[in-house]
Amino acid sequence: GAVVSQHPSRVICKSGTSVKIECRSLDFQATTMFWYRQFPKQSLMLMATSNEGSKATYEQGVEKDKFLINHASLTLSTLTVTSAHPEDSSFYICSARISGTGTSPLHFGNGTRLTVT
Amino acid sequence: GESVGLHLPTLSVQEGDNSIINCAYSNSASDYFIWYKQESGKGPQFIIDIRSNMDKRQGQRVTVLLNKTVKHLSLQIAATQPGDSAVYFCAENMDQGGKLIFGQGTELSVKP
């Protein structure tokens, strides 16, 4: 149980274009989802907290107009990287916690490898 | 602030030996901690968790120790196997919103 699915797993796009990444909780509902970014050989850095039916909360230094988050339902959050640049190339990982479980583990998707050329 | 890794420290052990992976966390108010395992190209997988009212918790082949005095966590893996080779991260629950902040990570390499 508690499976989080991300799509696509890999994407290559040209500089200046936008890319949408989907994160779905397959067998549970998630009021809140979290988006992380990870550069090679580094830790996961929290980008934003995605809240179902309301605006996302962004971490300091993360541009909300560049990384658009939409959490339209209890099982789907999307991250859109707008006007992508090569420095946005990274591994983006979403996670979710089963609603109503309080303090409990986050379940992670398998990430999306974004390469901007 | 956020934890930003530079280069991952590496731990190399022989198959069958016990491994100990350490982590320093940042916030003395953090009340919940998790260890994750991340294999190459995948998302983190849950290993074991511990709440701040405990100092030790055991799972199958794994034990987590929490020392709140010095803000230190450790993960012990018994009889390490080649399949344990991965990067291990500790994460702390920072606030009521439930967001997890990750530590630097340690790359575990198991030699057969």
PDB file of C-alpha atoms in Angstrom:
ATOM      1  CA  GLY A   1       0.000   0.000   0.000  1.00  0.00           C
ATOM      2  CA  ALA A   2       0.804   3.737   0.005  1.00  0.00           C
ATOM      3  CA  VAL A   3       2.093   3.929  -3.551  1.00  0.00           C
ATOM      4  CA  VAL A   4       3.053   7.258  -5.085  1.00  0.00           C
ATOM      5  CA  SER A   5       3.410   7.391  -8.842  1.00  0.00           C
ATOM      6  CA  GLN A   6       5.236  10.074 -10.803  1.00  0.00           C
ATOM      7  CA  HIS A   7       5.025  10.739 -14.508  1.00  0.00           C
ATOM      8  CA  PRO A   8       7.064  11.085 -16.600  1.00  0.00           C
ATOM      9  CA  SER A   9      10.120   9.323 -15.190  1.00  0.00           C
ATOM     10  CA  ARG A  10      12.388  11.137 -17.629  1.00  0.00           C
ATOM     11  CA  VAL A  11      11.900  14.204 -19.768  1.00  0.00           C
ATOM     12  CA  ILE A  12      14.146  16.229 -22.026  1.00  0.00           C
ATOM     13  CA  CYS A  13      13.026  19.673 -23.061  1.00  0.00           C
ATOM     14  CA  LYS A  14      14.450  22.691 -24.790  1.00  0.00           C
ATOM     15  CA  SER A  15      15.381  25.864 -23.006  1.00  0.00           C
ATOM     16  CA  GLY A  16      12.435  28.219 -22.684  1.00  0.00           C
ATOM     17  CA  THR A  17       9.735  25.563 -22.773  1.00  0.00           C
ATOM     18  CA  SER A  18       7.586  24.352 -19.870  1.00  0.00           C
ATOM     19  CA  VAL A  19       7.349  20.872 -18.441  1.00  0.00           C
ATOM     20  CA  LYS A  20       4.617  19.381 -16.291  1.00  0.00           C
ATOM     21  CA  ILE A  21       5.285  16.590 -13.811  1.00  0.00           C
ATOM     22  CA  GLU A  22       2.425  14.633 -12.276  1.00  0.00           C
ATOM     23  CA  CYS A  23       2.367  13.040  -8.848  1.00  0.00           C
ATOM     24  CA  ARG A  24      -0.425  10.655  -7.936  1.00  0.00           C
ATOM     25  CA  SER A  25      -1.227   8.770  -4.775  1.00  0.00           C
ATOM     26  CA  LEU A  26      -2.573   5.498  -6.141  1.00  0.00           C
ATOM     27  CA  ASP A  27      -4.175   3.836  -3.165  1.00  0.00           C
ATOM     28  CA  PHE A  28      -4.680   6.593  -0.617  1.00  0.00           C
ATOM     29  CA  GLN A  29      -5.772  10.171  -0.333  1.00  0.00           C
ATOM     30  CA  ALA A  30      -3.283  12.921   0.368  1.00  0.00           C
ATOM     31  CA  THR A  31      -4.374  16.363   1.505  1.00  0.00           C
ATOM     32  CA  THR A  32      -0.759  17.444   1.388  1.00  0.00           C
ATOM     33  CA  MET A  33       2.038  16.523  -0.982  1.00  0.00           C
ATOM     34  CA  PHE A  34       5.629  17.685  -0.956  1.00  0.00           C
ATOM     35  CA  TRP A  35       7.952  18.416  -3.856  1.00  0.00           C
ATOM     36  CA  TYR A  36      11.698  17.926  -3.563  1.00  0.00           C
ATOM     37  CA  ARG A  37      14.611  18.512  -5.894  1.00  0.00           C
ATOM     38  CA  GLN A  38      17.842  16.561  -5.843  1.00  0.00           C
ATOM     39  CA  PHE A  39      21.104  17.301  -7.618  1.00  0.00           C
ATOM     40  CA  PRO A  40      23.622  14.515  -8.256  1.00  0.00           C
ATOM     41  CA  LYS A  41      25.365  13.234  -5.138  1.00  0.00           C
ATOM     42  CA  GLN A  42      23.383  15.613  -2.957  1.00  0.00           C
ATOM     43  CA  SER A  43      20.525  15.459  -0.530  1.00  0.00           C
ATOM     44  CA  LEU A  44      16.870  16.127  -1.199  1.00  0.00           C
ATOM     45  CA  MET A  45      15.905  19.779  -0.919  1.00  0.00           C
ATOM     46  CA  LEU A  46      12.313  20.632  -0.134  1.00  0.00           C
ATOM     47  CA  MET A  47      10.858  22.997  -2.716  1.00  0.00           C
ATOM     48  CA  ALA A  48       7.246  23.367  -1.688  1.00  0.00           C
ATOM     49  CA  THR A  49       4.274  21.952   0.143  1.00  0.00           C
ATOM     50  CA  SER A  50       1.283  21.309  -2.068  1.00  0.00           C
ATOM     51  CA  ASN A  51      -2.104  21.676  -0.379  1.00  0.00           C
ATOM     52  CA  GLU A  52      -5.271  20.265  -1.905  1.00  0.00           C
ATOM     53  CA  GLY A  53      -7.642  23.036  -2.875  1.00  0.00           C
ATOM     54  CA  SER A  54      -5.382  25.889  -1.841  1.00  0.00           C
ATOM     55  CA  LYS A  55      -2.128  27.580  -2.741  1.00  0.00           C
ATOM     56  CA  ALA A  56       1.173  25.834  -2.335  1.00  0.00           C
ATOM     57  CA  THR A  57       3.666  26.966   0.275  1.00  0.00           C
ATOM     58  CA  TYR A  58       7.129  27.517  -1.139  1.00  0.00           C
ATOM     59  CA  GLU A  59      10.434  27.232   0.681  1.00  0.00           C
ATOM     60  CA  GLN A  60      12.691  30.231   0.869  1.00  0.00           C
ATOM     61  CA  GLY A  61      14.531  30.809  -2.377  1.00  0.00           C
ATOM     62  CA  VAL A  62      12.140  28.803  -4.556  1.00  0.00           C
ATOM     63  CA  GLU A  63      10.429  30.927  -7.201  1.00  0.00           C
ATOM     64  CA  LYS A  64       6.706  30.279  -7.141  1.00  0.00           C
ATOM     65  CA  ASP A  65       6.186  31.738 -10.606  1.00  0.00           C
ATOM     66  CA  LYS A  66       8.754  29.389 -12.036  1.00  0.00           C
ATOM     67  CA  PHE A  67       7.652  26.231 -10.268  1.00  0.00           C
ATOM     68  CA  LEU A  68       3.878  26.190 -10.509  1.00  0.00           C
ATOM     69  CA  ILE A  69       2.122  23.710  -8.271  1.00  0.00           C
ATOM     70  CA  ASN A  70      -1.481  22.634  -8.579  1.00  0.00           C
ATOM     71  CA  HIS A  71      -3.157  20.195  -6.201  1.00  0.00           C
ATOM     72  CA  ALA A  72      -6.573  19.819  -7.718  1.00  0.00           C
ATOM     73  CA  SER A  73      -7.666  16.607  -6.041  1.00  0.00           C
ATOM     74  CA  LEU A  74      -6.808  14.403  -3.094  1.00  0.00           C
ATOM     75  CA  THR A  75      -4.777  12.115  -5.317  1.00  0.00           C
ATOM     76  CA  LEU A  76      -3.024  14.429  -7.778  1.00  0.00           C
ATOM     77  CA  SER A  77      -0.496  17.216  -7.555  1.00  0.00           C
ATOM     78  CA  THR A  78       1.354  18.677 -10.530  1.00  0.00           C
ATOM     79  CA  LEU A  79       4.583  20.641 -10.740  1.00  0.00           C
ATOM     80  CA  THR A  80       5.145  22.740 -13.850  1.00  0.00           C
ATOM     81  CA  VAL A  81       8.619  24.050 -14.506  1.00  0.00           C
ATOM     82  CA  THR A  82       8.031  27.152 -16.603  1.00  0.00           C
ATOM     83  CA  SER A  83      10.519  28.668 -19.026  1.00  0.00           C
ATOM     84  CA  ALA A  84      13.005  25.960 -18.201  1.00  0.00           C
ATOM     85  CA  HIS A  85      16.733  26.644 -18.263  1.00  0.00           C
ATOM     86  CA  PRO A  86      19.660  24.209 -18.172  1.00  0.00           C
ATOM     87  CA  GLU A  87      20.194  24.971 -14.474  1.00  0.00           C
ATOM     88  CA  ASP A  88      16.709  23.556 -13.798  1.00  0.00           C
ATOM     89  CA  SER A  89      17.996  20.151 -14.875  1.00  0.00           C
ATOM     90  CA  SER A  90      17.587  17.965 -11.810  1.00  0.00           C
ATOM     91  CA  PHE A  91      15.791  15.028 -10.246  1.00  0.00           C
ATOM     92  CA  TYR A  92      12.356  16.075  -9.006  1.00  0.00           C
ATOM     93  CA  ILE A  93      10.666  13.857  -6.447  1.00  0.00           C
ATOM     94  CA  CYS A  94       7.219  14.128  -4.953  1.00  0.00           C
ATOM     95  CA  SER A  95       5.956  12.625  -1.735  1.00  0.00           C
ATOM     96  CA  ALA A  96       2.732  12.278   0.153  1.00  0.00           C
ATOM     97  CA  ARG A  97       1.422  11.269   3.525  1.00  0.00           C
ATOM     98  CA  ILE A  98      -1.792   9.354   4.019  1.00  0.00           C
ATOM     99  CA  SER A  99      -4.431  11.867   5.090  1.00  0.00           C
ATOM    100  CA  GLY A 100      -5.407  11.667   8.719  1.00  0.00           C
ATOM    101  CA  THR A 101      -2.346   9.707   9.839  1.00  0.00           C
ATOM    102  CA  GLY A 102      -0.736  12.575  11.707  1.00  0.00           C
ATOM    103  CA  THR A 103       3.004  12.286  12.132  1.00  0.00           C
ATOM    104  CA  SER A 104       3.885   9.411   9.853  1.00  0.00           C
ATOM    105  CA  PRO A 105       6.322   8.638   7.040  1.00  0.00           C
ATOM    106  CA  LEU A 106       6.203  10.367   3.701  1.00  0.00           C
ATOM    107  CA  HIS A 107       5.850   8.007   0.763  1.00  0.00           C
ATOM    108  CA  PHE A 108       7.929   8.946  -2.248  1.00  0.00           C
ATOM    109  CA  GLY A 109       7.495   8.603  -5.968  1.00  0.00           C
ATOM    110  CA  ASN A 110      10.344   7.353  -8.108  1.00  0.00           C
ATOM    111  CA  GLY A 111      11.238  10.801  -9.306  1.00  0.00           C
ATOM    112  CA  THR A 112      11.406  12.604 -12.634  1.00  0.00           C
ATOM    113  CA  ARG A 113      14.747  13.238 -14.277  1.00  0.00           C
ATOM    114  CA  LEU A 114      14.499  16.577 -16.077  1.00  0.00           C
ATOM    115  CA  THR A 115      17.144  17.545 -18.608  1.00  0.00           C
ATOM    116  CA  VAL A 116      16.940  20.981 -20.189  1.00  0.00           C
ATOM    117  CA  THR A 117      19.008  21.419 -23.334  1.00  0.00           C
TER     118      THR A 117
ATOM    119  CA  GLY B   1      17.673  26.314   7.162  1.00  0.00           C
ATOM    120  CA  GLU B   2      17.558  23.569   4.598  1.00  0.00           C
ATOM    121  CA  SER B   3      20.156  20.844   4.616  1.00  0.00           C
ATOM    122  CA  VAL B   4      22.306  20.989   1.541  1.00  0.00           C
ATOM    123  CA  GLY B   5      24.749  18.202   0.847  1.00  0.00           C
ATOM    124  CA  LEU B   6      28.101  18.760  -0.761  1.00  0.00           C
ATOM    125  CA  HIS B   7      29.559  15.386  -1.549  1.00  0.00           C
ATOM    126  CA  LEU B   8      28.131  12.334   0.107  1.00  0.00           C
ATOM    127  CA  PRO B   9      30.292  10.660   2.732  1.00  0.00           C
ATOM    128  CA  THR B  10      30.912   7.022   1.953  1.00  0.00           C
ATOM    129  CA  LEU B  11      30.909   3.985   4.204  1.00  0.00           C
ATOM    130  CA  SER B  12      32.377   0.775   2.874  1.00  0.00           C
ATOM    131  CA  VAL B  13      31.774  -2.495   4.705  1.00  0.00           C
ATOM    132  CA  GLN B  14      32.291  -6.186   4.131  1.00  0.00           C
ATOM    133  CA  GLU B  15      29.266  -8.363   3.544  1.00  0.00           C
ATOM    134  CA  GLY B  16      28.103  -9.817   6.829  1.00  0.00           C
ATOM    135  CA  ASP B  17      29.525  -7.033   8.959  1.00  0.00           C
ATOM    136  CA  ASN B  18      27.362  -4.577  10.864  1.00  0.00           C
ATOM    137  CA  SER B  19      27.031  -1.029   9.530  1.00  0.00           C
ATOM    138  CA  ILE B  20      26.512   2.152  11.500  1.00  0.00           C
ATOM    139  CA  ILE B  21      25.401   5.280   9.698  1.00  0.00           C
ATOM    140  CA  ASN B  22      25.290   8.551  11.594  1.00  0.00           C
ATOM    141  CA  CYS B  23      23.309  11.721  11.182  1.00  0.00           C
ATOM    142  CA  ALA B  24      23.252  15.072  12.948  1.00  0.00           C
ATOM    143  CA  TYR B  25      19.954  16.904  12.841  1.00  0.00           C
ATOM    144  CA  SER B  26      19.413  20.606  13.094  1.00  0.00           C
ATOM    145  CA  ASN B  27      16.302  21.425  15.098  1.00  0.00           C
ATOM    146  CA  SER B  28      16.037  20.558  18.782  1.00  0.00           C
ATOM    147  CA  ALA B  29      12.246  20.922  18.498  1.00  0.00           C
ATOM    148  CA  SER B  30      11.948  18.178  15.867  1.00  0.00           C
ATOM    149  CA  ASP B  31       9.738  15.413  17.215  1.00  0.00           C
ATOM    150  CA  TYR B  32       9.890  12.685  14.607  1.00  0.00           C
ATOM    151  CA  PHE B  33      12.713  11.180  12.606  1.00  0.00           C
ATOM    152  CA  ILE B  34      12.893   8.780   9.693  1.00  0.00           C
ATOM    153  CA  TRP B  35      15.620   6.865   7.928  1.00  0.00           C
ATOM    154  CA  TYR B  36      15.275   6.392   4.182  1.00  0.00           C
ATOM    155  CA  LYS B  37      17.200   4.283   1.686  1.00  0.00           C
ATOM    156  CA  GLN B  38      17.648   5.599  -1.841  1.00  0.00           C
ATOM    157  CA  GLU B  39      18.865   3.441  -4.690  1.00  0.00           C
ATOM    158  CA  SER B  40      20.236   4.990  -7.818  1.00  0.00           C
ATOM    159  CA  GLY B  41      17.581   6.646  -9.966  1.00  0.00           C
ATOM    160  CA  LYS B  42      14.763   5.952  -7.518  1.00  0.00           C
ATOM    161  CA  GLY B  43      12.870   7.759  -4.819  1.00  0.00           C
ATOM    162  CA  PRO B  44      13.629   7.243  -1.122  1.00  0.00           C
ATOM    163  CA  GLN B  45      12.201   4.137   0.565  1.00  0.00           C
ATOM    164  CA  PHE B  46      11.125   4.140   4.198  1.00  0.00           C
ATOM    165  CA  ILE B  47      13.297   2.028   6.503  1.00  0.00           C
ATOM    166  CA  ILE B  48      12.434   2.910  10.072  1.00  0.00           C
ATOM    167  CA  ASP B  49      11.175   5.824  12.133  1.00  0.00           C
ATOM    168  CA  ILE B  50      11.399   7.008  15.718  1.00  0.00           C
ATOM    169  CA  ARG B  51       9.581   9.604  17.780  1.00  0.00           C
ATOM    170  CA  SER B  52      11.344  11.980  20.095  1.00  0.00           C
ATOM    171  CA  ASN B  53       9.953  10.302  23.221  1.00  0.00           C
ATOM    172  CA  MET B  54      12.021   7.211  22.427  1.00  0.00           C
ATOM    173  CA  ASP B  55      15.761   6.663  22.253  1.00  0.00           C
ATOM    174  CA  LYS B  56      15.849   3.331  20.466  1.00  0.00           C
ATOM    175  CA  ARG B  57      13.684   1.415  18.034  1.00  0.00           C
ATOM    176  CA  GLN B  58      14.345  -1.904  16.355  1.00  0.00           C
ATOM    177  CA  GLY B  59      13.133  -3.323  13.097  1.00  0.00           C
ATOM    178  CA  GLN B  60      14.151  -6.273  11.032  1.00  0.00           C
ATOM    179  CA  ARG B  61      17.985  -6.106  10.887  1.00  0.00           C
ATOM    180  CA  VAL B  62      17.872  -2.371  11.573  1.00  0.00           C
ATOM    181  CA  THR B  63      18.021  -0.314  14.747  1.00  0.00           C
ATOM    182  CA  VAL B  64      17.687   3.435  15.101  1.00  0.00           C
ATOM    183  CA  LEU B  65      19.178   5.277  18.049  1.00  0.00           C
ATOM    184  CA  LEU B  66      18.250   8.823  18.973  1.00  0.00           C
ATOM    185  CA  ASN B  67      20.334  11.065  21.213  1.00  0.00           C
ATOM    186  CA  LYS B  68      18.419  14.304  21.701  1.00  0.00           C
ATOM    187  CA  THR B  69      21.101  15.801  23.929  1.00  0.00           C
ATOM    188  CA  VAL B  70      23.526  16.067  21.036  1.00  0.00           C
ATOM    189  CA  LYS B  71      20.922  15.992  18.235  1.00  0.00           C
ATOM    190  CA  HIS B  72      22.252  12.777  16.791  1.00  0.00           C
ATOM    191  CA  LEU B  73      20.656   9.812  15.062  1.00  0.00           C
ATOM    192  CA  SER B  74      22.220   6.567  14.010  1.00  0.00           C
ATOM    193  CA  LEU B  75      21.098   3.660  11.883  1.00  0.00           C
ATOM    194  CA  GLN B  76      22.552   0.264  12.564  1.00  0.00           C
ATOM    195  CA  ILE B  77      22.235  -2.455   9.958  1.00  0.00           C
ATOM    196  CA  ALA B  78      23.035  -5.968  11.115  1.00  0.00           C
ATOM    197  CA  ALA B  79      24.675  -8.520   8.818  1.00  0.00           C
ATOM    198  CA  THR B  80      24.932  -6.078   5.934  1.00  0.00           C
ATOM    199  CA  GLN B  81      24.171  -7.544   2.528  1.00  0.00           C
ATOM    200  CA  PRO B  82      25.048  -6.393  -1.017  1.00  0.00           C
ATOM    201  CA  GLY B  83      21.416  -5.387  -1.481  1.00  0.00           C
ATOM    202  CA  ASP B  84      21.875  -2.841   1.293  1.00  0.00           C
ATOM    203  CA  SER B  85      24.192  -0.806  -0.935  1.00  0.00           C
ATOM    204  CA  ALA B  86      22.489   2.558  -1.408  1.00  0.00           C
ATOM    205  CA  VAL B  87      22.438   6.098  -0.079  1.00  0.00           C
ATOM    206  CA  TYR B  88      20.898   6.465   3.362  1.00  0.00           C
ATOM    207  CA  PHE B  89      19.266   9.677   4.547  1.00  0.00           C
ATOM    208  CA  CYS B  90      17.916  10.724   7.874  1.00  0.00           C
ATOM    209  CA  ALA B  91      14.995  13.142   7.843  1.00  0.00           C
ATOM    210  CA  GLU B  92      13.470  15.228  10.606  1.00  0.00           C
ATOM    211  CA  ASN B  93       9.918  16.427  10.971  1.00  0.00           C
ATOM    212  CA  MET B  94      10.295  20.161  11.420  1.00  0.00           C
ATOM    213  CA  ASP B  95       6.827  21.449  12.171  1.00  0.00           C
ATOM    214  CA  GLN B  96       3.108  20.754  12.466  1.00  0.00           C
ATOM    215  CA  GLY B  97       2.818  20.947   8.704  1.00  0.00           C
ATOM    216  CA  GLY B  98       4.630  17.643   8.524  1.00  0.00           C
ATOM    217  CA  LYS B  99       7.378  18.592   6.116  1.00  0.00           C
ATOM    218  CA  LEU B 100      10.514  16.512   6.307  1.00  0.00           C
ATOM    219  CA  ILE B 101      13.967  18.012   6.019  1.00  0.00           C
ATOM    220  CA  PHE B 102      16.665  15.658   4.856  1.00  0.00           C
ATOM    221  CA  GLY B 103      20.169  15.298   6.186  1.00  0.00           C
ATOM    222  CA  GLN B 104      23.288  15.057   4.087  1.00  0.00           C
ATOM    223  CA  GLY B 105      23.141  11.338   3.343  1.00  0.00           C
ATOM    224  CA  THR B 106      25.710   8.554   3.447  1.00  0.00           C
ATOM    225  CA  GLU B 107      26.562   6.226   0.608  1.00  0.00           C
ATOM    226  CA  LEU B 108      26.870   2.648   1.842  1.00  0.00           C
ATOM    227  CA  SER B 109      28.926   0.282  -0.256  1.00  0.00           C
ATOM    228  CA  VAL B 110      28.897  -3.423   0.627  1.00  0.00           C
ATOM    229  CA  LYS B 111      31.767  -5.553  -0.621  1.00  0.00           C
ATOM    230  CA  PRO B 112      30.981  -9.220  -1.236  1.00  0.00           C
TER     231      PRO B 112
END
